Short mmCIF file of C-alpha atoms and ligand atoms in Angstrom, two decimals:
data_model
loop_
_atom_site.label_atom_id
_atom_site.label_comp_id
_atom_site.label_asym_id
_atom_site.label_seq_id
_atom_site.Cartn_x
_atom_site.Cartn_y
_atom_site.Cartn_z
CA MET A 28 12.88 -71.16 -0.08
CA ARG A 29 12.12 -70.78 -3.49
CA LEU A 30 12.15 -73.14 -6.38
CA THR A 31 13.22 -70.65 -9.01
CA SER A 32 16.35 -69.72 -6.91
CA PRO A 33 19.15 -71.11 -8.68
CA ILE A 34 20.94 -72.50 -5.58
CA VAL A 35 17.60 -74.39 -4.58
CA LEU A 36 17.16 -75.48 -7.82
CA LEU A 37 20.89 -76.89 -8.39
CA SER A 38 20.67 -78.52 -4.98
CA ALA A 39 17.31 -80.42 -5.80
CA ILE A 40 18.93 -81.52 -9.28
CA ALA A 41 22.04 -83.03 -7.37
CA VAL A 42 20.17 -84.57 -4.72
CA LEU A 43 18.04 -86.48 -7.12
CA LEU A 44 20.94 -87.55 -9.57
CA PHE A 45 22.72 -88.76 -6.49
CA ALA A 46 19.71 -90.67 -5.16
CA GLY A 47 19.46 -92.13 -8.80
CA TRP A 48 22.97 -93.20 -8.52
CA PHE A 49 22.91 -94.19 -4.98
CA PHE A 50 19.86 -96.56 -5.32
CA GLY A 51 20.40 -97.55 -8.67
CA ILE A 52 17.23 -95.95 -10.01
CA TRP A 53 18.93 -93.37 -12.17
CA ASN A 54 16.42 -93.41 -15.05
CA TRP A 55 13.52 -92.50 -12.46
CA MET A 56 15.59 -89.94 -10.91
CA ALA A 57 16.90 -88.20 -14.10
CA ALA A 58 13.20 -88.00 -15.19
CA ALA A 59 12.23 -86.45 -11.65
CA ALA A 60 15.20 -83.80 -12.14
CA VAL A 61 13.93 -83.08 -15.61
CA ALA A 62 10.22 -82.82 -14.07
CA VAL A 63 11.71 -80.24 -11.38
CA LEU A 64 13.20 -77.97 -13.92
CA ALA A 65 10.25 -77.96 -15.99
CA VAL A 66 8.23 -76.83 -12.83
CA ALA A 67 11.04 -74.29 -12.07
CA TYR A 68 10.75 -72.95 -15.52
CA LEU A 69 7.17 -72.38 -15.37
CA VAL A 70 7.10 -70.86 -11.91
CA ALA A 71 9.94 -68.70 -13.32
CA HIS A 72 7.77 -67.68 -16.20
CA LEU A 73 4.70 -66.88 -14.23
CA GLU A 74 6.83 -64.77 -11.70
CA SER A 75 8.35 -62.87 -14.62
CA SER A 76 5.00 -62.32 -16.46
CA ARG A 77 3.64 -60.93 -12.79
CA PHE A 78 7.05 -58.55 -12.68
CA GLN A 79 6.14 -57.30 -16.22
CA THR A 80 2.52 -56.64 -15.65
CA TRP A 81 3.54 -54.73 -12.45
CA GLY A 82 6.28 -53.06 -14.22
CA ARG A 83 3.95 -51.52 -16.87
CA ARG A 84 2.48 -49.29 -13.89
CA PRO A 85 5.09 -49.50 -11.20
CA LEU A 86 3.29 -47.26 -8.64
CA GLN A 87 1.80 -49.90 -6.44
CA GLU A 88 3.84 -51.71 -4.11
CA PRO A 89 5.35 -55.06 -5.90
CA THR A 90 4.11 -58.49 -4.30
CA ARG A 91 6.02 -61.41 -3.12
CA THR A 92 4.44 -63.48 -5.87
CA MET A 93 7.02 -62.10 -8.22
CA GLY A 94 9.46 -64.53 -6.71
CA THR A 95 13.05 -63.97 -6.98
CA LEU A 96 12.29 -60.83 -9.01
CA PHE A 97 10.70 -59.30 -5.95
CA PRO A 98 13.86 -57.66 -4.26
CA SER A 99 14.56 -55.90 -7.75
CA ALA A 100 11.08 -54.69 -7.93
CA LYS A 101 10.77 -53.47 -4.43
CA GLU A 102 14.16 -51.31 -5.02
CA MET A 103 12.61 -50.22 -8.46
CA HIS A 104 9.68 -49.04 -6.61
CA ALA A 105 11.49 -47.28 -3.97
CA THR A 106 13.80 -45.38 -6.44
CA ILE A 107 10.37 -44.44 -8.42
CA GLN A 108 8.85 -43.06 -5.36
CA ARG A 109 11.81 -41.02 -4.38
CA SER A 110 11.68 -39.65 -7.78
CA ARG A 111 8.13 -39.04 -7.68
CA ASP A 112 8.46 -36.96 -4.30
CA ARG A 113 11.35 -34.87 -5.71
CA ASN A 114 9.23 -34.07 -8.89
CA ARG A 115 6.42 -33.20 -6.60
CA ARG A 116 8.27 -30.92 -4.60
CA LEU A 117 9.82 -29.13 -7.53
CA ALA A 118 6.21 -28.77 -9.05
CA ASP A 119 5.08 -27.46 -5.66
CA LEU A 120 7.88 -24.79 -5.64
CA ALA A 121 7.44 -23.92 -9.42
CA ARG A 122 3.73 -23.45 -8.44
CA LYS A 123 4.54 -21.31 -5.33
CA TYR A 124 6.99 -19.15 -7.40
CA ARG A 125 4.57 -18.50 -10.29
CA ASP A 126 1.83 -17.50 -7.64
CA THR A 127 4.04 -15.20 -5.89
CA SER A 128 5.36 -13.77 -9.07
CA ASN A 129 1.73 -13.38 -10.19
CA SER A 130 0.75 -11.63 -6.95
CA ILE A 131 3.35 -9.02 -6.94
CA PRO A 132 2.21 -5.66 -8.39
CA ASP A 133 5.25 -5.03 -10.28
CA ALA A 134 5.61 -6.78 -13.90
CA TRP A 135 8.30 -8.65 -14.78
CA ILE A 136 9.39 -9.64 -18.35
CA VAL A 137 12.20 -12.18 -19.08
CA LEU A 138 14.02 -11.71 -22.27
CA ASN A 139 16.83 -13.53 -23.98
CA GLN A 140 19.69 -11.60 -25.47
CA ASP A 141 17.72 -10.53 -28.67
CA MET A 142 15.06 -9.05 -26.28
CA VAL A 143 12.57 -11.85 -27.32
CA ILE A 144 9.79 -12.16 -24.64
CA GLU A 145 10.59 -15.50 -23.03
CA ALA A 146 8.02 -14.99 -19.89
CA VAL A 147 5.67 -12.41 -18.59
CA ASN A 148 3.77 -12.16 -15.06
CA HIS A 149 0.01 -11.12 -14.54
CA ALA A 150 1.03 -7.41 -13.78
CA ALA A 151 2.69 -7.12 -17.35
CA THR A 152 -0.84 -7.13 -18.51
CA PRO A 153 -2.38 -3.81 -16.94
CA LEU A 154 1.07 -2.01 -16.97
CA LEU A 155 2.37 -2.75 -20.23
CA GLY A 156 -0.43 -4.49 -22.07
CA LEU A 157 1.72 -7.74 -22.49
CA THR A 158 0.07 -11.17 -22.20
CA GLN A 159 1.26 -14.73 -22.33
CA SER A 160 0.66 -14.79 -26.31
CA ASP A 161 3.24 -12.19 -26.71
CA VAL A 162 5.93 -14.74 -25.52
CA GLY A 163 8.17 -15.25 -28.58
CA SER A 164 7.79 -11.48 -29.86
CA VAL A 165 10.49 -8.72 -29.70
CA ILE A 166 9.49 -6.52 -26.82
CA THR A 167 10.21 -3.36 -28.98
CA THR A 168 7.51 -4.06 -31.27
CA LEU A 169 5.00 -4.34 -28.58
CA VAL A 170 6.23 -1.38 -26.23
CA ARG A 171 7.15 1.23 -28.66
CA HIS A 172 8.30 4.06 -26.41
CA PRO A 173 11.70 5.30 -27.44
CA GLU A 174 13.03 5.30 -24.00
CA VAL A 175 12.42 1.44 -23.68
CA LYS A 176 14.66 1.19 -26.96
CA ARG A 177 17.38 3.53 -25.39
CA LEU A 178 17.28 1.30 -21.92
CA LEU A 179 17.71 -2.02 -23.90
CA SER A 180 20.63 -0.45 -25.89
CA LEU A 181 22.71 0.55 -22.49
CA ASP A 182 25.09 -1.79 -21.83
CA ASP A 183 25.24 -1.16 -17.78
CA ASP A 184 24.07 -3.99 -15.45
CA LEU A 185 21.24 -1.65 -13.83
CA ASN A 186 19.47 0.85 -15.78
CA ILE A 187 16.28 2.94 -15.16
CA VAL A 188 13.98 4.93 -17.37
CA GLU A 189 10.34 6.27 -16.83
CA ILE A 190 7.73 6.10 -19.43
CA PRO A 191 3.96 6.65 -19.29
CA SER A 192 2.04 3.24 -19.11
CA PRO A 193 0.83 1.98 -22.55
CA GLY A 194 -1.75 -0.04 -20.61
CA ALA A 195 -3.33 2.32 -17.93
CA ASP A 196 -3.89 6.01 -18.39
CA GLU A 197 -2.35 8.70 -16.30
CA THR A 198 0.21 5.71 -14.97
CA GLN A 199 3.80 6.37 -14.90
CA LEU A 200 6.20 3.49 -14.92
CA GLU A 201 9.56 3.23 -13.82
CA LEU A 202 11.55 0.53 -15.89
CA ARG A 203 14.42 -1.10 -14.78
CA LEU A 204 16.70 -3.65 -16.98
CA ILE A 205 18.67 -6.37 -15.03
CA ARG A 206 21.18 -8.11 -16.99
CA ILE A 207 21.44 -11.79 -16.06
CA ASP A 208 24.85 -13.72 -16.58
CA SER A 209 23.28 -16.23 -18.56
CA GLY A 210 22.60 -13.68 -21.39
CA GLN A 211 18.84 -13.35 -20.36
CA ASN A 212 17.57 -9.90 -19.24
CA MET A 213 14.79 -9.23 -16.98
CA LEU A 214 12.69 -6.04 -17.52
CA ILE A 215 10.93 -4.88 -14.23
CA ALA A 216 8.16 -2.06 -14.34
CA ARG A 217 6.80 -0.56 -11.36
CA ASP A 218 3.71 2.01 -11.03
CA VAL A 219 5.47 5.07 -9.65
CA THR A 220 2.24 7.65 -10.06
CA GLU A 221 1.76 7.69 -6.54
CA LEU A 222 5.53 8.02 -5.55
CA ASN A 223 5.91 10.82 -8.08
CA ARG A 224 2.70 12.57 -6.62
CA LEU A 225 4.24 12.53 -3.03
CA LEU A 226 7.49 13.57 -4.39
CA SER A 227 6.14 16.46 -6.16
CA MET A 228 3.92 17.24 -2.89
CA ARG A 229 6.82 17.04 -0.96
CA GLN A 230 8.79 19.67 -3.16
CA ASP A 231 5.68 21.88 -3.23
CA PHE A 232 5.38 21.82 0.67
CA VAL A 233 8.87 22.60 1.23
CA ALA A 234 8.59 25.45 -1.21
CA ASN A 235 5.41 26.79 0.09
CA VAL A 236 6.92 26.69 3.48
CA SER A 237 10.07 28.71 2.50
CA HIS A 238 8.12 30.99 0.98
CA GLU A 239 5.67 31.50 3.86
CA LEU A 240 8.64 31.85 6.49
CA ARG A 241 10.70 34.04 4.01
CA SER A 242 8.03 37.18 3.88
CA PRO A 243 7.87 37.86 7.50
CA LEU A 244 11.77 37.17 7.94
CA THR A 245 12.43 39.73 5.01
CA VAL A 246 10.12 42.40 7.16
CA LEU A 247 11.86 41.47 10.16
CA ILE A 248 15.45 41.64 8.97
CA GLY A 249 14.07 45.33 7.26
CA TYR A 250 13.11 46.39 10.62
CA ILE A 251 16.22 45.03 12.36
CA GLU A 252 18.58 46.97 9.73
CA SER A 253 16.51 50.29 10.34
CA ALA A 254 16.73 49.86 14.17
CA SER A 255 20.67 49.53 13.92
CA ALA A 256 21.03 52.75 12.20
CA ASP A 257 22.92 55.35 13.91
CA SER A 258 21.28 58.90 15.04
CA LEU A 259 17.85 56.79 15.83
CA ASP A 260 15.76 58.76 18.47
CA LEU A 261 14.18 56.53 21.04
CA GLU A 262 10.51 57.20 20.08
CA THR A 263 11.49 55.82 16.44
CA LEU A 264 13.36 52.87 17.98
CA MET A 265 10.28 51.99 20.18
CA ASP A 266 8.12 52.31 17.06
CA ILE A 267 10.30 49.77 15.13
CA VAL A 268 10.17 47.49 17.83
CA ARG A 269 6.31 47.61 18.24
CA ARG A 270 6.32 46.81 14.31
CA LEU A 271 8.26 43.71 14.81
CA ASP A 272 5.33 42.11 16.72
CA ALA A 273 3.40 41.40 13.39
CA PRO A 274 5.86 39.40 11.47
CA ALA A 275 7.08 37.69 14.64
CA GLN A 276 3.56 36.43 15.49
CA ARG A 277 2.93 35.76 11.81
CA LEU A 278 6.19 33.44 12.07
CA LYS A 279 5.04 32.05 15.41
CA SER A 280 1.52 30.95 13.99
CA LEU A 281 2.94 29.32 11.16
CA VAL A 282 5.44 27.08 12.93
CA ASP A 283 2.69 26.24 15.33
CA ASP A 284 0.26 25.34 12.60
CA LEU A 285 2.87 23.49 11.09
CA LEU A 286 3.78 21.52 14.24
CA LEU A 287 0.14 20.75 15.02
CA LEU A 288 -0.45 19.62 11.37
CA THR A 289 2.25 17.26 11.54
CA ARG A 290 1.15 15.66 14.98
CA LEU A 291 -2.42 15.39 13.72
CA GLU A 292 -1.14 13.73 10.41
CA SER A 293 0.90 11.37 12.16
CA SER A 294 -1.98 9.88 14.52
CA PRO A 295 -5.06 9.00 12.80
CA GLU A 296 -6.96 8.29 16.04
CA PRO A 297 -6.59 10.38 19.24
CA GLU A 298 -5.43 9.12 22.29
CA GLU A 299 -8.10 7.70 25.12
CA GLU A 300 -6.88 9.86 27.65
CA ASP A 301 -6.93 13.16 25.43
CA LEU A 302 -10.61 13.06 24.88
CA ALA A 303 -12.89 14.75 26.91
CA VAL A 304 -16.48 15.70 27.30
CA ILE A 305 -17.11 18.71 25.28
CA ASP A 306 -20.17 20.88 25.61
CA GLY A 307 -20.14 22.28 21.98
CA ALA A 308 -22.15 25.31 22.80
CA ASN A 309 -19.74 26.47 25.52
CA LEU A 310 -16.63 26.00 23.14
CA ILE A 311 -18.21 28.13 20.19
CA THR A 312 -19.30 30.79 22.88
CA GLY A 313 -15.47 30.99 24.00
CA VAL A 314 -14.37 30.92 20.61
CA VAL A 315 -16.44 33.56 19.22
CA GLY A 316 -15.48 35.79 22.00
CA GLU A 317 -11.77 35.22 21.27
CA ALA A 318 -12.25 35.87 17.68
CA GLU A 319 -14.30 39.15 18.35
CA THR A 320 -11.50 40.56 20.72
CA LEU A 321 -8.88 39.83 17.50
CA LYS A 322 -10.99 41.11 14.76
CA LYS A 323 -10.59 44.72 13.47
CA LYS A 324 -13.55 44.59 11.40
CA ASN A 325 -17.27 45.16 12.40
CA HIS A 326 -19.17 41.84 11.87
CA THR A 327 -22.09 40.79 13.09
CA ILE A 328 -22.09 37.10 14.69
CA ARG A 329 -25.56 35.66 15.22
CA LEU A 330 -25.32 32.45 17.29
CA GLU A 331 -27.91 29.43 17.41
CA LEU A 332 -26.48 27.04 19.87
CA GLN A 333 -28.30 23.87 21.23
CA GLU A 334 -27.23 23.71 25.15
CA ASN A 335 -26.10 20.72 26.77
CA LEU A 336 -25.12 18.84 23.40
CA LEU A 337 -22.34 16.81 24.41
CA VAL A 338 -19.57 15.38 22.29
CA HIS A 339 -16.34 13.23 23.05
CA ALA A 340 -13.69 14.99 21.60
CA VAL A 341 -9.93 16.55 22.15
CA GLY A 342 -10.71 19.82 23.52
CA ASN A 343 -7.75 21.91 21.97
CA GLU A 344 -8.41 20.25 18.43
CA LEU A 345 -12.18 21.18 18.42
CA HIS A 346 -11.16 24.63 19.55
CA SER A 347 -8.81 24.87 16.74
CA VAL A 348 -11.66 23.70 14.32
CA PHE A 349 -13.90 26.44 15.24
CA MET A 350 -11.31 29.08 15.53
CA ASN A 351 -10.11 28.56 12.05
CA LEU A 352 -13.69 28.38 10.34
CA VAL A 353 -14.67 31.53 12.67
CA THR A 354 -11.42 33.52 11.66
CA ASN A 355 -11.64 32.49 8.17
CA ALA A 356 -15.43 33.72 8.10
CA ILE A 357 -14.36 37.09 9.29
CA ARG A 358 -11.28 37.25 7.34
CA TYR A 359 -13.02 36.55 3.97
CA SER A 360 -16.25 38.79 4.65
CA PRO A 361 -16.52 42.36 4.02
CA ASN A 362 -16.81 45.16 6.94
CA GLY A 363 -19.96 44.58 8.66
CA GLY A 364 -20.57 41.35 7.03
CA SER A 365 -23.02 38.80 8.78
CA ILE A 366 -22.14 35.50 10.16
CA HIS A 367 -24.47 32.62 11.45
CA ILE A 368 -23.34 29.73 13.63
CA ARG A 369 -25.65 26.83 14.68
CA TRP A 370 -24.87 23.87 16.72
CA TYR A 371 -27.86 21.61 16.97
CA ARG A 372 -28.90 18.03 17.36
CA ASP A 373 -29.75 16.46 13.57
CA ALA A 374 -31.03 12.80 14.31
CA ASN A 375 -28.34 10.97 16.40
CA LEU A 376 -25.71 13.67 15.48
CA ALA A 377 -24.43 17.11 16.80
CA ARG A 378 -24.27 19.37 13.72
CA PHE A 379 -22.20 22.50 13.43
CA GLU A 380 -22.92 25.03 10.58
CA LEU A 381 -21.21 28.21 9.93
CA SER A 382 -22.48 30.51 7.09
CA ASP A 383 -21.09 33.86 6.08
CA GLU A 384 -21.92 36.50 3.56
CA GLY A 385 -18.28 36.77 2.33
CA VAL A 386 -16.29 36.73 -1.13
CA GLY A 387 -17.50 33.00 -1.61
CA ILE A 388 -15.54 30.23 -3.46
CA ALA A 389 -15.51 29.19 -7.11
CA ALA A 390 -16.34 25.52 -7.48
CA GLU A 391 -13.17 24.48 -9.05
CA HIS A 392 -11.35 25.66 -5.83
CA ILE A 393 -13.50 23.72 -3.10
CA PRO A 394 -12.00 20.13 -3.44
CA ARG A 395 -8.43 21.58 -2.96
CA LEU A 396 -9.18 24.03 -0.13
CA THR A 397 -8.15 21.67 2.69
CA GLU A 398 -4.62 20.98 0.85
CA ARG A 399 -1.84 22.75 2.76
CA PHE A 400 -0.99 26.20 1.56
CA TYR A 401 -3.97 26.21 -1.01
CA ARG A 402 -5.20 29.74 -1.32
CA VAL A 403 -7.84 30.76 -3.91
CA ASP A 404 -6.06 33.89 -4.60
CA ALA A 405 -2.42 33.47 -3.53
CA ASN A 406 -1.20 36.88 -4.00
CA GLY A 407 -4.42 38.81 -2.86
CA LEU A 408 -5.03 36.71 0.30
CA ARG A 409 -1.91 36.24 1.69
CA ALA A 410 -2.00 39.88 2.44
CA LYS A 411 -5.23 38.62 4.63
CA GLY A 412 -2.92 37.26 7.06
CA GLY A 413 -3.97 33.45 7.16
CA THR A 414 -1.15 30.87 7.04
CA GLY A 415 -2.94 28.58 4.49
CA LEU A 416 -3.03 25.82 6.95
CA GLY A 417 -6.24 26.33 8.65
CA LEU A 418 -8.68 24.16 6.53
CA ALA A 419 -6.03 21.57 6.74
CA ILE A 420 -6.08 21.24 10.14
CA VAL A 421 -9.59 21.36 10.39
CA LYS A 422 -9.66 18.41 7.73
CA HIS A 423 -7.33 16.42 9.80
CA VAL A 424 -8.74 17.00 13.30
CA LEU A 425 -12.32 16.16 11.66
CA ARG A 426 -10.80 12.90 10.41
CA ARG A 427 -9.43 12.12 13.78
CA HIS A 428 -12.94 12.49 15.26
CA ARG A 429 -14.50 10.36 12.28
CA SER A 430 -16.17 13.42 10.56
CA GLN A 431 -15.66 15.35 7.52
CA LEU A 432 -15.97 19.19 6.45
CA ASP A 433 -18.30 19.96 3.98
CA ILE A 434 -17.87 23.00 1.96
CA GLU A 435 -20.85 25.08 0.04
CA SER A 436 -20.00 28.03 -1.51
CA ARG A 437 -21.19 30.68 -4.31
CA PRO A 438 -18.67 33.37 -5.32
CA GLY A 439 -20.19 36.90 -4.30
CA ARG A 440 -22.73 35.33 -2.27
CA GLY A 441 -20.88 33.59 0.89
CA SER A 442 -19.87 30.12 2.13
CA LYS A 443 -21.20 27.46 4.42
CA PHE A 444 -18.94 25.25 6.15
CA SER A 445 -20.55 22.24 8.07
CA PHE A 446 -19.76 19.05 9.95
CA ASN A 447 -21.35 16.25 12.02
CA LEU A 448 -19.83 14.83 15.07
CA GLU A 449 -21.18 11.65 17.25
CA ILE A 450 -23.38 12.89 20.17
CA LEU A 451 -22.23 11.40 23.41
CA ASN A 452 -25.28 9.90 25.22
CA GLU A 453 -26.42 10.67 29.03
CA ARG A 454 -25.56 7.13 29.75
CA GLU A 455 -21.92 7.47 28.70
CA VAL A 456 -21.65 10.91 30.58
CA THR A 457 -22.80 9.32 33.90
CA ILE A 458 -20.31 6.63 33.47
P1 ADP B 504 -5.87 30.67 5.09
O1 ADP B 504 -4.83 30.86 6.05
O2 ADP B 504 -5.40 31.40 3.83
O3 ADP B 504 -7.14 31.02 5.55
P2 ADP B 504 -7.15 27.95 5.05
O4 ADP B 504 -6.75 27.04 5.06
O5 ADP B 504 -8.13 28.60 6.31
O6 ADP B 504 -5.92 29.11 4.92
O7 ADP B 504 -7.91 28.59 3.90
C1 ADP B 504 -7.76 28.24 2.51
C2 ADP B 504 -8.11 28.87 1.30
O8 ADP B 504 -9.48 28.89 1.39
C3 ADP B 504 -8.16 30.56 2.04
O9 ADP B 504 -6.70 31.19 1.73
C4 ADP B 504 -9.40 31.21 1.23
O10 ADP B 504 -9.14 31.26 -0.21
C5 ADP B 504 -10.58 30.13 1.29
N1 ADP B 504 -11.41 30.20 2.23
C6 ADP B 504 -11.49 29.70 3.54
N2 ADP B 504 -12.56 30.16 4.25
C7 ADP B 504 -13.21 31.17 3.44
C8 ADP B 504 -14.33 31.59 3.67
N3 ADP B 504 -14.96 31.84 4.71
N4 ADP B 504 -14.76 32.44 2.51
C9 ADP B 504 -14.23 32.47 1.42
N5 ADP B 504 -13.31 31.79 1.20
C10 ADP B 504 -12.54 31.15 2.27
#
């Protein structure tokens, strides 16, 4: 019960006045009523000054010492708390939005209808050379490429152009303009250098495969046409059939190599069940034997192989590596050339080295030799019969076995191809 409450105060004064009339002490009771009014006034003043003090910083819970103002203070406090919570949530959302937009690799720039920059994210700096200090400038005064002007002048909803990045060398950007209903525009810049490179690799690949398939197919068609001529004696016909073998074999090895390469590229690690314990010396001796039966030239192949040097590898893949390197050495060495193959332990690794005294390779070609269909002298060497995929296969097999091919070469002097493999230690073999 509070003295400052109007009902309590009025009731108290009424009781005092009634008592004064009833007992005939009217004067005393009137004085008492005035005193009660004065005390009530003082208390109300005190409560209101407490309310004002709290009201200057209404973040703390109000106290009951504010008397009749306490319920209003409590309600104010709850409203303020709710609005603070809402503001905090909005600020959190804005921070998350800013952090997210700053962490995306694409640049975005918000432009008003006059193409004045209103906001940029972090990626706009490396890609377009724009920073926060450019807010307020017209974009075309900063990014001056004519394609940007053209893009901004187009009326359609979604437009795309490509320009070289003004901020990063050798980087190609795709710019997209999105018109927003509010009259604003969003310019998005994306680095498409890698995408363009992959697209052009794909185009080259399709062109190369078509070209490689076309030559043996043309030869096959030529023979088939001659075989269908009338008045052909049996011997000529048999001769044509025999000649069909070479282009057909070439087609088969191309398709085989392409399939193998696709399989290798699609899985970076071999499956555990495909790995076997391989004795390198045995495998190399077998490969050299096979290659010698195929070769038409008279080469000397010198083997220096350490026995019982075991590795954990996919047998047919390693066979393909040795076969490609040995047949290349034969293919690119003159008749009677000598080839030296070593397989030995080098510290904790098994090392393979193949040296030939062949045509050699100029330094500028070496980094590109393991690209699919890359040939040093495309026209001259296609006649030598390779598919252009051998070293790409070698690279991928070695990568799957956590190794890589090293190539050293001097034009006219010969080449050396080498790589290391992890040795399988005796303990692992017995397990
Ligand atoms: P290809 O089927 O044409 O031999 P590869 O991928 O095996 O394809 O080799 C790519 C190119 O590398 C060859 O066309 C050739 O120019 C060069 N090359 C490979 N091995 C040798 C070597 N031992 N000596 C000289 N050049 C080589």
